[in-house]
Amino acid sequence: MPSFTPIFIPGLLCTELLFAKQRASLPNQGYIADTTRHDSIHDMAQAALDLCEGPLVPIGLSMGGYVALEMARLAPQRMAAMALLSTNCRDDSAESQRQRQQAIALAKQKGFQGVTRRLMPRLLSEAALQDEAVVADVLAMAAEIGRIGFVQQQTAIMGRRAQRDTLASFVAPILVLCGNMDVLTPPNLSVEMAGLAPQAELCLLNGIGHLSSIEAPEAVTNAIESLFERAAD
């Protein structure tokens, strides 16, 4: 059976806690990419590629998906499969960049805690917002990333490239997963990605918001396991 190494790539304001339940259920837990040391998606992707040798399966959520796509662009020959969770393949719009600049300014002026709480309704569904344990996990991840990490990550996201061509030329299996309550990366963006990639499987989760791996851990784990099976065929 062909072997490959999973590389889990957290999103904005997220740490390895984002994928804790998935990794605990998988026989090969792979690596967690460090998204805290660089202010460009390209550099994050290169660092992730350097974590190990041989075939890889990048598993990225939101910003992590941008990194996964850049890994596939840089080293397509190493990609055994790819999972794109709650993300998209477009570059950053002018309006989105304006909002990110505002968030960066707010973080610098009023302190990081305010920015985190301001973002919370966009990260979680209304149901998840009522789950104190889930909210605590999100706050803990954001606190660990901190203000400097937040600014670096927002800068990286603003500078990302569009990756439609990367998806169109990607011949290995792809999982494209999104919650249907995701307001940051709405399901139509996942539909777009799935339509571009020849071997894509689309998975839309009812009642789930942006942080799908935390809100629906079992469903996301099952989808990743299915992707691994496809990659091993």
PDB file of C-alpha atoms in Angstrom:
ATOM      1  CA  MET A   1       0.000   0.000   0.000  1.00  0.00           C
ATOM      2  CA  PRO A   2       1.419   3.420  -0.909  1.00  0.00           C
ATOM      3  CA  SER A   3       2.445   5.478   2.112  1.00  0.00           C
ATOM      4  CA  PHE A   4       2.007   9.203   2.634  1.00  0.00           C
ATOM      5  CA  THR A   5       2.340  11.709   5.456  1.00  0.00           C
ATOM      6  CA  PRO A   6      -0.616  13.885   6.500  1.00  0.00           C
ATOM      7  CA  ILE A   7       0.244  17.541   7.095  1.00  0.00           C
ATOM      8  CA  PHE A   8      -2.455  19.359   9.084  1.00  0.00           C
ATOM      9  CA  ILE A   9      -2.488  23.111   8.493  1.00  0.00           C
ATOM     10  CA  PRO A  10      -4.431  25.360  10.897  1.00  0.00           C
ATOM     11  CA  GLY A  11      -6.385  28.413   9.854  1.00  0.00           C
ATOM     12  CA  LEU A  12      -6.248  32.010  11.045  1.00  0.00           C
ATOM     13  CA  LEU A  13      -6.027  32.262  14.842  1.00  0.00           C
ATOM     14  CA  CYS A  14      -5.874  28.473  15.113  1.00  0.00           C
ATOM     15  CA  THR A  15      -3.386  26.008  16.568  1.00  0.00           C
ATOM     16  CA  GLU A  16      -3.023  22.217  16.496  1.00  0.00           C
ATOM     17  CA  LEU A  17      -6.125  22.104  18.734  1.00  0.00           C
ATOM     18  CA  LEU A  18      -8.130  22.696  15.541  1.00  0.00           C
ATOM     19  CA  PHE A  19      -7.385  19.115  14.414  1.00  0.00           C
ATOM     20  CA  ALA A  20      -6.948  17.424  17.801  1.00  0.00           C
ATOM     21  CA  LYS A  21      -9.950  15.104  17.482  1.00  0.00           C
ATOM     22  CA  GLN A  22      -9.144  14.129  13.898  1.00  0.00           C
ATOM     23  CA  ARG A  23      -5.528  13.298  14.691  1.00  0.00           C
ATOM     24  CA  ALA A  24      -6.540  11.304  17.763  1.00  0.00           C
ATOM     25  CA  SER A  25      -8.673   9.046  15.545  1.00  0.00           C
ATOM     26  CA  LEU A  26      -6.175   8.504  12.729  1.00  0.00           C
ATOM     27  CA  PRO A  27      -3.463   5.817  12.755  1.00  0.00           C
ATOM     28  CA  ASN A  28      -1.006   8.230  11.099  1.00  0.00           C
ATOM     29  CA  GLN A  29      -1.199  11.561  12.898  1.00  0.00           C
ATOM     30  CA  GLY A  30       1.354  13.179  10.620  1.00  0.00           C
ATOM     31  CA  TYR A  31       2.579  16.686  11.337  1.00  0.00           C
ATOM     32  CA  ILE A  32       1.113  20.065  12.241  1.00  0.00           C
ATOM     33  CA  ALA A  33       2.357  22.880  10.018  1.00  0.00           C
ATOM     34  CA  ASP A  34       3.662  25.972  11.789  1.00  0.00           C
ATOM     35  CA  THR A  35       1.668  28.958  10.522  1.00  0.00           C
ATOM     36  CA  THR A  36       3.040  31.410  13.090  1.00  0.00           C
ATOM     37  CA  ARG A  37       6.518  32.232  11.773  1.00  0.00           C
ATOM     38  CA  HIS A  38       5.833  33.675   8.310  1.00  0.00           C
ATOM     39  CA  ASP A  39       3.808  36.490   6.789  1.00  0.00           C
ATOM     40  CA  SER A  40       3.344  34.886   3.364  1.00  0.00           C
ATOM     41  CA  ILE A  41       1.402  31.836   2.222  1.00  0.00           C
ATOM     42  CA  HIS A  42       4.332  30.832   0.024  1.00  0.00           C
ATOM     43  CA  ASP A  43       6.740  30.699   2.963  1.00  0.00           C
ATOM     44  CA  MET A  44       4.234  28.811   5.115  1.00  0.00           C
ATOM     45  CA  ALA A  45       3.817  26.268   2.306  1.00  0.00           C
ATOM     46  CA  GLN A  46       7.545  25.822   1.818  1.00  0.00           C
ATOM     47  CA  ALA A  47       8.042  25.275   5.560  1.00  0.00           C
ATOM     48  CA  ALA A  48       5.277  22.669   5.542  1.00  0.00           C
ATOM     49  CA  LEU A  49       6.848  20.862   2.588  1.00  0.00           C
ATOM     50  CA  ASP A  50      10.134  20.752   4.492  1.00  0.00           C
ATOM     51  CA  LEU A  51       8.595  18.900   7.455  1.00  0.00           C
ATOM     52  CA  CYS A  52       9.240  15.520   5.860  1.00  0.00           C
ATOM     53  CA  GLU A  53      10.203  13.752   2.667  1.00  0.00           C
ATOM     54  CA  GLY A  54       8.068  11.760   0.260  1.00  0.00           C
ATOM     55  CA  PRO A  55       4.360  11.806  -0.591  1.00  0.00           C
ATOM     56  CA  LEU A  56       2.105  14.145   1.382  1.00  0.00           C
ATOM     57  CA  VAL A  57      -1.562  14.783   2.059  1.00  0.00           C
ATOM     58  CA  PRO A  58      -2.028  18.431   3.062  1.00  0.00           C
ATOM     59  CA  ILE A  59      -5.156  18.974   5.181  1.00  0.00           C
ATOM     60  CA  GLY A  60      -5.866  22.686   5.490  1.00  0.00           C
ATOM     61  CA  LEU A  61      -8.741  24.657   6.974  1.00  0.00           C
ATOM     62  CA  SER A  62      -9.410  28.219   5.819  1.00  0.00           C
ATOM     63  CA  MET A  63      -5.971  29.892   5.698  1.00  0.00           C
ATOM     64  CA  GLY A  64      -4.594  26.371   5.983  1.00  0.00           C
ATOM     65  CA  GLY A  65      -6.352  25.602   2.714  1.00  0.00           C
ATOM     66  CA  TYR A  66      -4.506  28.458   1.031  1.00  0.00           C
ATOM     67  CA  VAL A  67      -1.269  26.930   2.298  1.00  0.00           C
ATOM     68  CA  ALA A  68      -2.294  23.449   1.090  1.00  0.00           C
ATOM     69  CA  LEU A  69      -3.028  24.799  -2.386  1.00  0.00           C
ATOM     70  CA  GLU A  70       0.329  26.563  -2.480  1.00  0.00           C
ATOM     71  CA  MET A  71       2.029  23.312  -1.448  1.00  0.00           C
ATOM     72  CA  ALA A  72       0.296  21.601  -4.361  1.00  0.00           C
ATOM     73  CA  ARG A  73       1.431  24.363  -6.720  1.00  0.00           C
ATOM     74  CA  LEU A  74       5.027  24.179  -5.531  1.00  0.00           C
ATOM     75  CA  ALA A  75       5.360  20.378  -5.364  1.00  0.00           C
ATOM     76  CA  PRO A  76       2.544  18.669  -7.301  1.00  0.00           C
ATOM     77  CA  GLN A  77       4.589  15.487  -7.644  1.00  0.00           C
ATOM     78  CA  ARG A  78       4.525  14.975  -3.860  1.00  0.00           C
ATOM     79  CA  MET A  79       0.762  15.262  -3.450  1.00  0.00           C
ATOM     80  CA  ALA A  80      -0.927  11.896  -2.756  1.00  0.00           C
ATOM     81  CA  ALA A  81      -4.200  13.730  -2.038  1.00  0.00           C
ATOM     82  CA  MET A  82      -5.410  16.987  -0.497  1.00  0.00           C
ATOM     83  CA  ALA A  83      -8.175  18.095   1.880  1.00  0.00           C
ATOM     84  CA  LEU A  84      -9.538  21.626   1.590  1.00  0.00           C
ATOM     85  CA  LEU A  85     -11.790  22.468   4.528  1.00  0.00           C
ATOM     86  CA  SER A  86     -13.801  25.691   4.839  1.00  0.00           C
ATOM     87  CA  THR A  87     -11.634  27.534   2.329  1.00  0.00           C
ATOM     88  CA  ASN A  88     -11.528  28.826  -1.255  1.00  0.00           C
ATOM     89  CA  CYS A  89      -9.202  29.109  -4.246  1.00  0.00           C
ATOM     90  CA  ARG A  90      -9.583  32.834  -4.960  1.00  0.00           C
ATOM     91  CA  ASP A  91      -7.232  35.681  -4.185  1.00  0.00           C
ATOM     92  CA  ASP A  92      -8.312  38.266  -1.623  1.00  0.00           C
ATOM     93  CA  SER A  93     -10.877  40.789  -2.844  1.00  0.00           C
ATOM     94  CA  ALA A  94     -10.385  44.518  -2.342  1.00  0.00           C
ATOM     95  CA  GLU A  95     -13.234  44.589   0.168  1.00  0.00           C
ATOM     96  CA  SER A  96     -11.814  41.669   2.110  1.00  0.00           C
ATOM     97  CA  GLN A  97      -8.402  43.310   2.197  1.00  0.00           C
ATOM     98  CA  ARG A  98      -9.988  46.482   3.557  1.00  0.00           C
ATOM     99  CA  GLN A  99     -11.657  44.491   6.330  1.00  0.00           C
ATOM    100  CA  ARG A 100      -8.395  42.745   7.182  1.00  0.00           C
ATOM    101  CA  GLN A 101      -6.578  46.071   7.406  1.00  0.00           C
ATOM    102  CA  GLN A 102      -9.271  47.290   9.791  1.00  0.00           C
ATOM    103  CA  ALA A 103      -8.872  44.160  11.927  1.00  0.00           C
ATOM    104  CA  ILE A 104      -5.112  44.651  12.045  1.00  0.00           C
ATOM    105  CA  ALA A 105      -5.554  48.279  13.074  1.00  0.00           C
ATOM    106  CA  LEU A 106      -8.051  47.290  15.755  1.00  0.00           C
ATOM    107  CA  ALA A 107      -5.669  44.668  17.118  1.00  0.00           C
ATOM    108  CA  LYS A 108      -2.937  47.274  17.401  1.00  0.00           C
ATOM    109  CA  GLN A 109      -5.123  49.980  18.941  1.00  0.00           C
ATOM    110  CA  LYS A 110      -7.451  48.197  21.329  1.00  0.00           C
ATOM    111  CA  GLY A 111      -5.690  44.968  22.150  1.00  0.00           C
ATOM    112  CA  PHE A 112      -6.099  41.505  20.740  1.00  0.00           C
ATOM    113  CA  GLN A 113      -8.961  40.269  22.911  1.00  0.00           C
ATOM    114  CA  GLY A 114     -11.457  42.641  21.272  1.00  0.00           C
ATOM    115  CA  VAL A 115     -10.571  41.469  17.796  1.00  0.00           C
ATOM    116  CA  THR A 116     -11.052  37.843  18.827  1.00  0.00           C
ATOM    117  CA  ARG A 117     -14.531  38.403  20.253  1.00  0.00           C
ATOM    118  CA  ARG A 118     -15.477  40.490  17.251  1.00  0.00           C
ATOM    119  CA  LEU A 119     -14.576  37.634  14.927  1.00  0.00           C
ATOM    120  CA  MET A 120     -16.298  34.898  16.941  1.00  0.00           C
ATOM    121  CA  PRO A 121     -19.752  35.040  15.234  1.00  0.00           C
ATOM    122  CA  ARG A 122     -18.002  34.592  11.887  1.00  0.00           C
ATOM    123  CA  LEU A 123     -16.002  31.590  13.063  1.00  0.00           C
ATOM    124  CA  LEU A 124     -18.837  29.559  14.610  1.00  0.00           C
ATOM    125  CA  SER A 125     -22.467  28.756  13.874  1.00  0.00           C
ATOM    126  CA  GLU A 126     -25.113  30.104  16.238  1.00  0.00           C
ATOM    127  CA  ALA A 127     -25.446  26.667  17.818  1.00  0.00           C
ATOM    128  CA  ALA A 128     -21.699  26.351  18.409  1.00  0.00           C
ATOM    129  CA  LEU A 129     -21.603  29.818  19.957  1.00  0.00           C
ATOM    130  CA  GLN A 130     -23.812  28.421  22.738  1.00  0.00           C
ATOM    131  CA  ASP A 131     -21.316  25.615  23.477  1.00  0.00           C
ATOM    132  CA  GLU A 132     -19.022  26.955  26.188  1.00  0.00           C
ATOM    133  CA  ALA A 133     -16.372  24.294  25.581  1.00  0.00           C
ATOM    134  CA  VAL A 134     -16.154  25.102  21.869  1.00  0.00           C
ATOM    135  CA  VAL A 135     -15.965  28.846  22.541  1.00  0.00           C
ATOM    136  CA  ALA A 136     -13.268  28.269  25.157  1.00  0.00           C
ATOM    137  CA  ASP A 137     -11.204  26.260  22.676  1.00  0.00           C
ATOM    138  CA  VAL A 138     -11.438  29.003  20.044  1.00  0.00           C
ATOM    139  CA  LEU A 139     -10.464  31.692  22.551  1.00  0.00           C
ATOM    140  CA  ALA A 140      -7.551  29.571  23.775  1.00  0.00           C
ATOM    141  CA  MET A 141      -6.238  29.090  20.230  1.00  0.00           C
ATOM    142  CA  ALA A 142      -6.481  32.809  19.483  1.00  0.00           C
ATOM    143  CA  ALA A 143      -4.694  33.685  22.712  1.00  0.00           C
ATOM    144  CA  GLU A 144      -1.869  31.298  21.811  1.00  0.00           C
ATOM    145  CA  ILE A 145      -1.453  32.839  18.344  1.00  0.00           C
ATOM    146  CA  GLY A 146      -1.446  36.348  19.839  1.00  0.00           C
ATOM    147  CA  ARG A 147      -1.501  39.782  18.295  1.00  0.00           C
ATOM    148  CA  ILE A 148       1.760  39.518  16.364  1.00  0.00           C
ATOM    149  CA  GLY A 149       0.797  36.151  14.908  1.00  0.00           C
ATOM    150  CA  PHE A 150      -2.639  37.496  13.987  1.00  0.00           C
ATOM    151  CA  VAL A 151      -1.107  40.412  12.060  1.00  0.00           C
ATOM    152  CA  GLN A 152       1.359  38.110  10.277  1.00  0.00           C
ATOM    153  CA  GLN A 153      -1.405  35.700   9.280  1.00  0.00           C
ATOM    154  CA  GLN A 154      -3.725  38.433   8.025  1.00  0.00           C
ATOM    155  CA  THR A 155      -0.836  39.848   5.986  1.00  0.00           C
ATOM    156  CA  ALA A 156      -0.195  36.426   4.462  1.00  0.00           C
ATOM    157  CA  ILE A 157      -3.865  35.940   3.601  1.00  0.00           C
ATOM    158  CA  MET A 158      -4.075  39.336   1.889  1.00  0.00           C
ATOM    159  CA  GLY A 159      -1.105  38.472  -0.315  1.00  0.00           C
ATOM    160  CA  ARG A 160      -2.238  35.029  -1.440  1.00  0.00           C
ATOM    161  CA  ARG A 161      -2.591  34.085  -5.103  1.00  0.00           C
ATOM    162  CA  ALA A 162      -5.596  32.601  -6.868  1.00  0.00           C
ATOM    163  CA  GLN A 163      -5.219  28.829  -7.278  1.00  0.00           C
ATOM    164  CA  ARG A 164      -7.804  27.828  -9.877  1.00  0.00           C
ATOM    165  CA  ASP A 165      -5.071  26.553 -12.201  1.00  0.00           C
ATOM    166  CA  THR A 166      -3.581  24.488  -9.369  1.00  0.00           C
ATOM    167  CA  LEU A 167      -6.911  22.773  -8.792  1.00  0.00           C
ATOM    168  CA  ALA A 168      -7.576  22.210 -12.483  1.00  0.00           C
ATOM    169  CA  SER A 169      -4.237  20.437 -12.907  1.00  0.00           C
ATOM    170  CA  PHE A 170      -4.420  18.424  -9.654  1.00  0.00           C
ATOM    171  CA  VAL A 171      -4.957  14.786 -10.600  1.00  0.00           C
ATOM    172  CA  ALA A 172      -4.867  13.142  -7.140  1.00  0.00           C
ATOM    173  CA  PRO A 173      -7.969  12.747  -4.917  1.00  0.00           C
ATOM    174  CA  ILE A 174      -9.276  15.900  -3.236  1.00  0.00           C
ATOM    175  CA  LEU A 175     -11.749  16.373  -0.390  1.00  0.00           C
ATOM    176  CA  VAL A 176     -13.582  19.709  -0.480  1.00  0.00           C
ATOM    177  CA  LEU A 177     -15.561  20.178   2.734  1.00  0.00           C
ATOM    178  CA  CYS A 178     -17.584  23.083   4.099  1.00  0.00           C
ATOM    179  CA  GLY A 179     -20.370  23.807   6.572  1.00  0.00           C
ATOM    180  CA  ASN A 180     -23.533  25.172   5.010  1.00  0.00           C
ATOM    181  CA  MET A 181     -23.666  27.841   7.750  1.00  0.00           C
ATOM    182  CA  ASP A 182     -20.153  29.099   6.984  1.00  0.00           C
ATOM    183  CA  VAL A 183     -20.292  32.875   6.504  1.00  0.00           C
ATOM    184  CA  LEU A 184     -16.544  33.368   5.980  1.00  0.00           C
ATOM    185  CA  THR A 185     -16.167  30.866   3.135  1.00  0.00           C
ATOM    186  CA  PRO A 186     -19.728  30.134   1.969  1.00  0.00           C
ATOM    187  CA  PRO A 187     -20.530  26.762   0.351  1.00  0.00           C
ATOM    188  CA  ASN A 188     -20.600  28.208  -3.169  1.00  0.00           C
ATOM    189  CA  LEU A 189     -16.827  28.638  -2.924  1.00  0.00           C
ATOM    190  CA  SER A 190     -16.418  24.935  -2.144  1.00  0.00           C
ATOM    191  CA  VAL A 191     -18.726  24.062  -5.047  1.00  0.00           C
ATOM    192  CA  GLU A 192     -16.466  26.151  -7.267  1.00  0.00           C
ATOM    193  CA  MET A 193     -13.340  24.303  -6.125  1.00  0.00           C
ATOM    194  CA  ALA A 194     -14.923  20.883  -6.481  1.00  0.00           C
ATOM    195  CA  GLY A 195     -15.934  21.767 -10.026  1.00  0.00           C
ATOM    196  CA  LEU A 196     -12.365  22.640 -10.951  1.00  0.00           C
ATOM    197  CA  ALA A 197     -10.549  19.557  -9.638  1.00  0.00           C
ATOM    198  CA  PRO A 198     -10.918  16.325 -11.664  1.00  0.00           C
ATOM    199  CA  GLN A 199     -10.873  13.989  -8.618  1.00  0.00           C
ATOM    200  CA  ALA A 200     -12.710  16.178  -6.100  1.00  0.00           C
ATOM    201  CA  GLU A 201     -15.312  14.912  -3.655  1.00  0.00           C
ATOM    202  CA  LEU A 202     -17.614  17.606  -2.228  1.00  0.00           C
ATOM    203  CA  CYS A 203     -18.904  17.307   1.338  1.00  0.00           C
ATOM    204  CA  LEU A 204     -21.332  19.933   2.720  1.00  0.00           C
ATOM    205  CA  LEU A 205     -22.239  19.682   6.414  1.00  0.00           C
ATOM    206  CA  ASN A 206     -25.682  20.859   7.522  1.00  0.00           C
ATOM    207  CA  GLY A 207     -25.840  23.332  10.384  1.00  0.00           C
ATOM    208  CA  ILE A 208     -22.060  23.737  10.608  1.00  0.00           C
ATOM    209  CA  GLY A 209     -20.094  26.997  10.573  1.00  0.00           C
ATOM    210  CA  HIS A 210     -16.555  27.914   9.575  1.00  0.00           C
ATOM    211  CA  LEU A 211     -14.529  25.873  12.064  1.00  0.00           C
ATOM    212  CA  SER A 212     -15.876  22.585  10.756  1.00  0.00           C
ATOM    213  CA  SER A 213     -13.254  20.324  12.334  1.00  0.00           C
ATOM    214  CA  ILE A 214     -14.259  21.574  15.800  1.00  0.00           C
ATOM    215  CA  GLU A 215     -18.013  21.830  15.255  1.00  0.00           C
ATOM    216  CA  ALA A 216     -18.385  18.474  13.477  1.00  0.00           C
ATOM    217  CA  PRO A 217     -15.302  16.471  14.495  1.00  0.00           C
ATOM    218  CA  GLU A 218     -16.667  13.023  13.676  1.00  0.00           C
ATOM    219  CA  ALA A 219     -17.998  13.984  10.251  1.00  0.00           C
ATOM    220  CA  VAL A 220     -14.720  15.652   9.334  1.00  0.00           C
ATOM    221  CA  THR A 221     -12.708  12.668  10.581  1.00  0.00           C
ATOM    222  CA  ASN A 222     -14.837  10.299   8.508  1.00  0.00           C
ATOM    223  CA  ALA A 223     -14.363  12.445   5.414  1.00  0.00           C
ATOM    224  CA  ILE A 224     -10.591  12.522   5.896  1.00  0.00           C
ATOM    225  CA  GLU A 225     -10.460   8.763   6.429  1.00  0.00           C
ATOM    226  CA  SER A 226     -12.364   8.301   3.173  1.00  0.00           C
ATOM    227  CA  LEU A 227      -9.859  10.549   1.416  1.00  0.00           C
ATOM    228  CA  PHE A 228      -6.977   8.492   2.792  1.00  0.00           C
ATOM    229  CA  GLU A 229      -8.616   5.344   1.431  1.00  0.00           C
ATOM    230  CA  ARG A 230      -8.899   6.934  -1.998  1.00  0.00           C
ATOM    231  CA  ALA A 231      -5.260   8.040  -1.828  1.00  0.00           C
ATOM    232  CA  ALA A 232      -4.147   4.506  -0.976  1.00  0.00           C
ATOM    233  CA  ASP A 233      -5.988   2.847  -3.873  1.00  0.00           C
TER     234      ASP A 233
END
